[in-house]
Amino acid sequence: NMSVVKSSLRVPKVTWEDIGGLSNVREIVMESIQLPLVHPELYENLSQVKRRSGLLFYGPPGTGKTLLAKAIANECGCSFLSVKGPELMNMYVGESERNIRDIFSKAREAAPCVIFFDELDSLAPMRGQSSDGGGVMDRVVSQLLTEMDDLHSNNKTTKQKSPSSFGVIIVGATNRPDLLDSALLRPGRFDKLVYIGSPETKEARFEVLRALTRNFVLSEDVDLMTLASSCPKIVSGADLYGLCADAWLFAAKRAIRIHEQRLEHHQSSSFSEETLQVVVCQQ
Ligand code: ATP
């Protein structure tokens, strides 16, 4: 049953440039994921140091966790499999575990591949405590643990030199790491927890705004730093995205209006001309 695996296995378009701030996270990612992918030989004869296979992003909603997972896939040349916790759960006995197995086998075929488990807490809560009375949920957690451990044992037995033996990377995201089964956080599993927070300083908000508007034509009166300072402290990256998307739509509507007025007055105007240039102004 491959129906749960919705995302097409393509390398996402998101790059580091699309992400504002979070440069410390970028470094952690490079060290834990890109290095072993590019230099698998470093880890070949090391039994003590396990290659890291799972990163867990945690923090409030809308802070760029999904965006980061896509950028990791893109920058490491990996295809991307996205799985939302609740989508995977199936009430038929055995079906949810099979979904997990299918996802990992699909990822191995497509290696190098990033599997992104969004809302991981809904998929892998503390065993023995879920509301279904220790049924499906517990078996899903166990299956997930088995699959993650197998990624390591496969590496050892096949001794492949190709990056594909290292090629399945797991990234999880959750707003509630405290709800996760603690076995998931052991070495070789989601063993690197990275906090992804809202942009709390004006500099951080500036970085996010700059990333979000990097393909916009900004009017000269737009000063992103002023905008960043006047935002309330509690905004998330997703809120700033909303702001930029609204500003762009406003500018696009104005450009279309000008275009239509010109046509009415029998002036030449075409969508390819700069009359339709969408210039985003400060409001
Ligand atoms: P959730 O926990 O709700 O799944 P999330 O942390 O995965 O949220 P994303 O889906 O990555 O959040 O972010 C939502 C949108 O907000 C992104 O598509 C992007 O447009 C914008 N965004 C959030 N954080 C950043 C950032 N640091 N830089 C640029 N854009 C950002």
mmCIF file of C-alpha atoms in Angstrom, residues 44 46-47 50-51 53 104 108 144-160 164-166 168 187-189:
data_model
loop_
_atom_site.group_PDB
_atom_site.id
_atom_site.type_symbol
_atom_site.label_atom_id
_atom_site.label_comp_id
_atom_site.label_asym_id
_atom_site.label_seq_id
_atom_site.Cartn_x
_atom_site.Cartn_y
_atom_site.Cartn_z
ATOM 1 C CA GLU A 44 33.664 2.606 7.289
ATOM 2 C CA LEU A 46 34.619 2.877 12.841
ATOM 3 C CA SER A 47 32.565 0.777 15.155
ATOM 4 C CA LYS A 50 27.930 5.660 14.708
ATOM 5 C CA ARG A 51 26.911 7.684 11.770
ATOM 6 C CA SER A 53 20.865 8.851 10.799
ATOM 7 C CA PHE A 104 11.537 2.725 4.341
ATOM 8 C CA ARG A 108 16.075 2.680 0.184
ATOM 9 C CA LEU A 144 9.768 2.534 13.303
ATOM 10 C CA LEU A 145 12.554 1.628 15.743
ATOM 11 C CA THR A 146 13.268 -1.610 13.884
ATOM 12 C CA GLU A 147 13.457 0.160 10.546
ATOM 13 C CA MET A 148 15.788 2.834 11.883
ATOM 14 C CA ASP A 149 18.091 0.226 13.429
ATOM 15 C CA ASP A 150 18.108 -1.764 10.189
ATOM 16 C CA LEU A 151 19.524 1.219 8.356
ATOM 17 C CA HIS A 152 22.685 0.796 10.412
ATOM 18 C CA SER A 153 22.929 -2.968 10.263
ATOM 19 C CA ASN A 154 22.486 -2.926 6.488
ATOM 20 C CA ASN A 155 25.480 -0.668 6.239
ATOM 21 C CA LYS A 156 27.600 -3.090 8.142
ATOM 22 C CA THR A 157 26.588 -6.264 6.340
ATOM 23 C CA THR A 158 26.623 -5.053 2.777
ATOM 24 C CA LYS A 159 29.813 -2.984 3.194
ATOM 25 C CA GLN A 160 28.896 -0.961 0.180
ATOM 26 C CA SER A 164 23.514 4.671 -1.135
ATOM 27 C CA SER A 165 24.498 2.521 1.832
ATOM 28 C CA PHE A 166 24.439 5.718 3.834
ATOM 29 C CA VAL A 168 18.583 7.128 3.936
ATOM 30 C CA PRO A 187 21.967 6.774 19.573
ATOM 31 C CA GLY A 188 21.498 5.717 15.972
ATOM 32 C CA ARG A 189 17.900 6.907 15.984
#
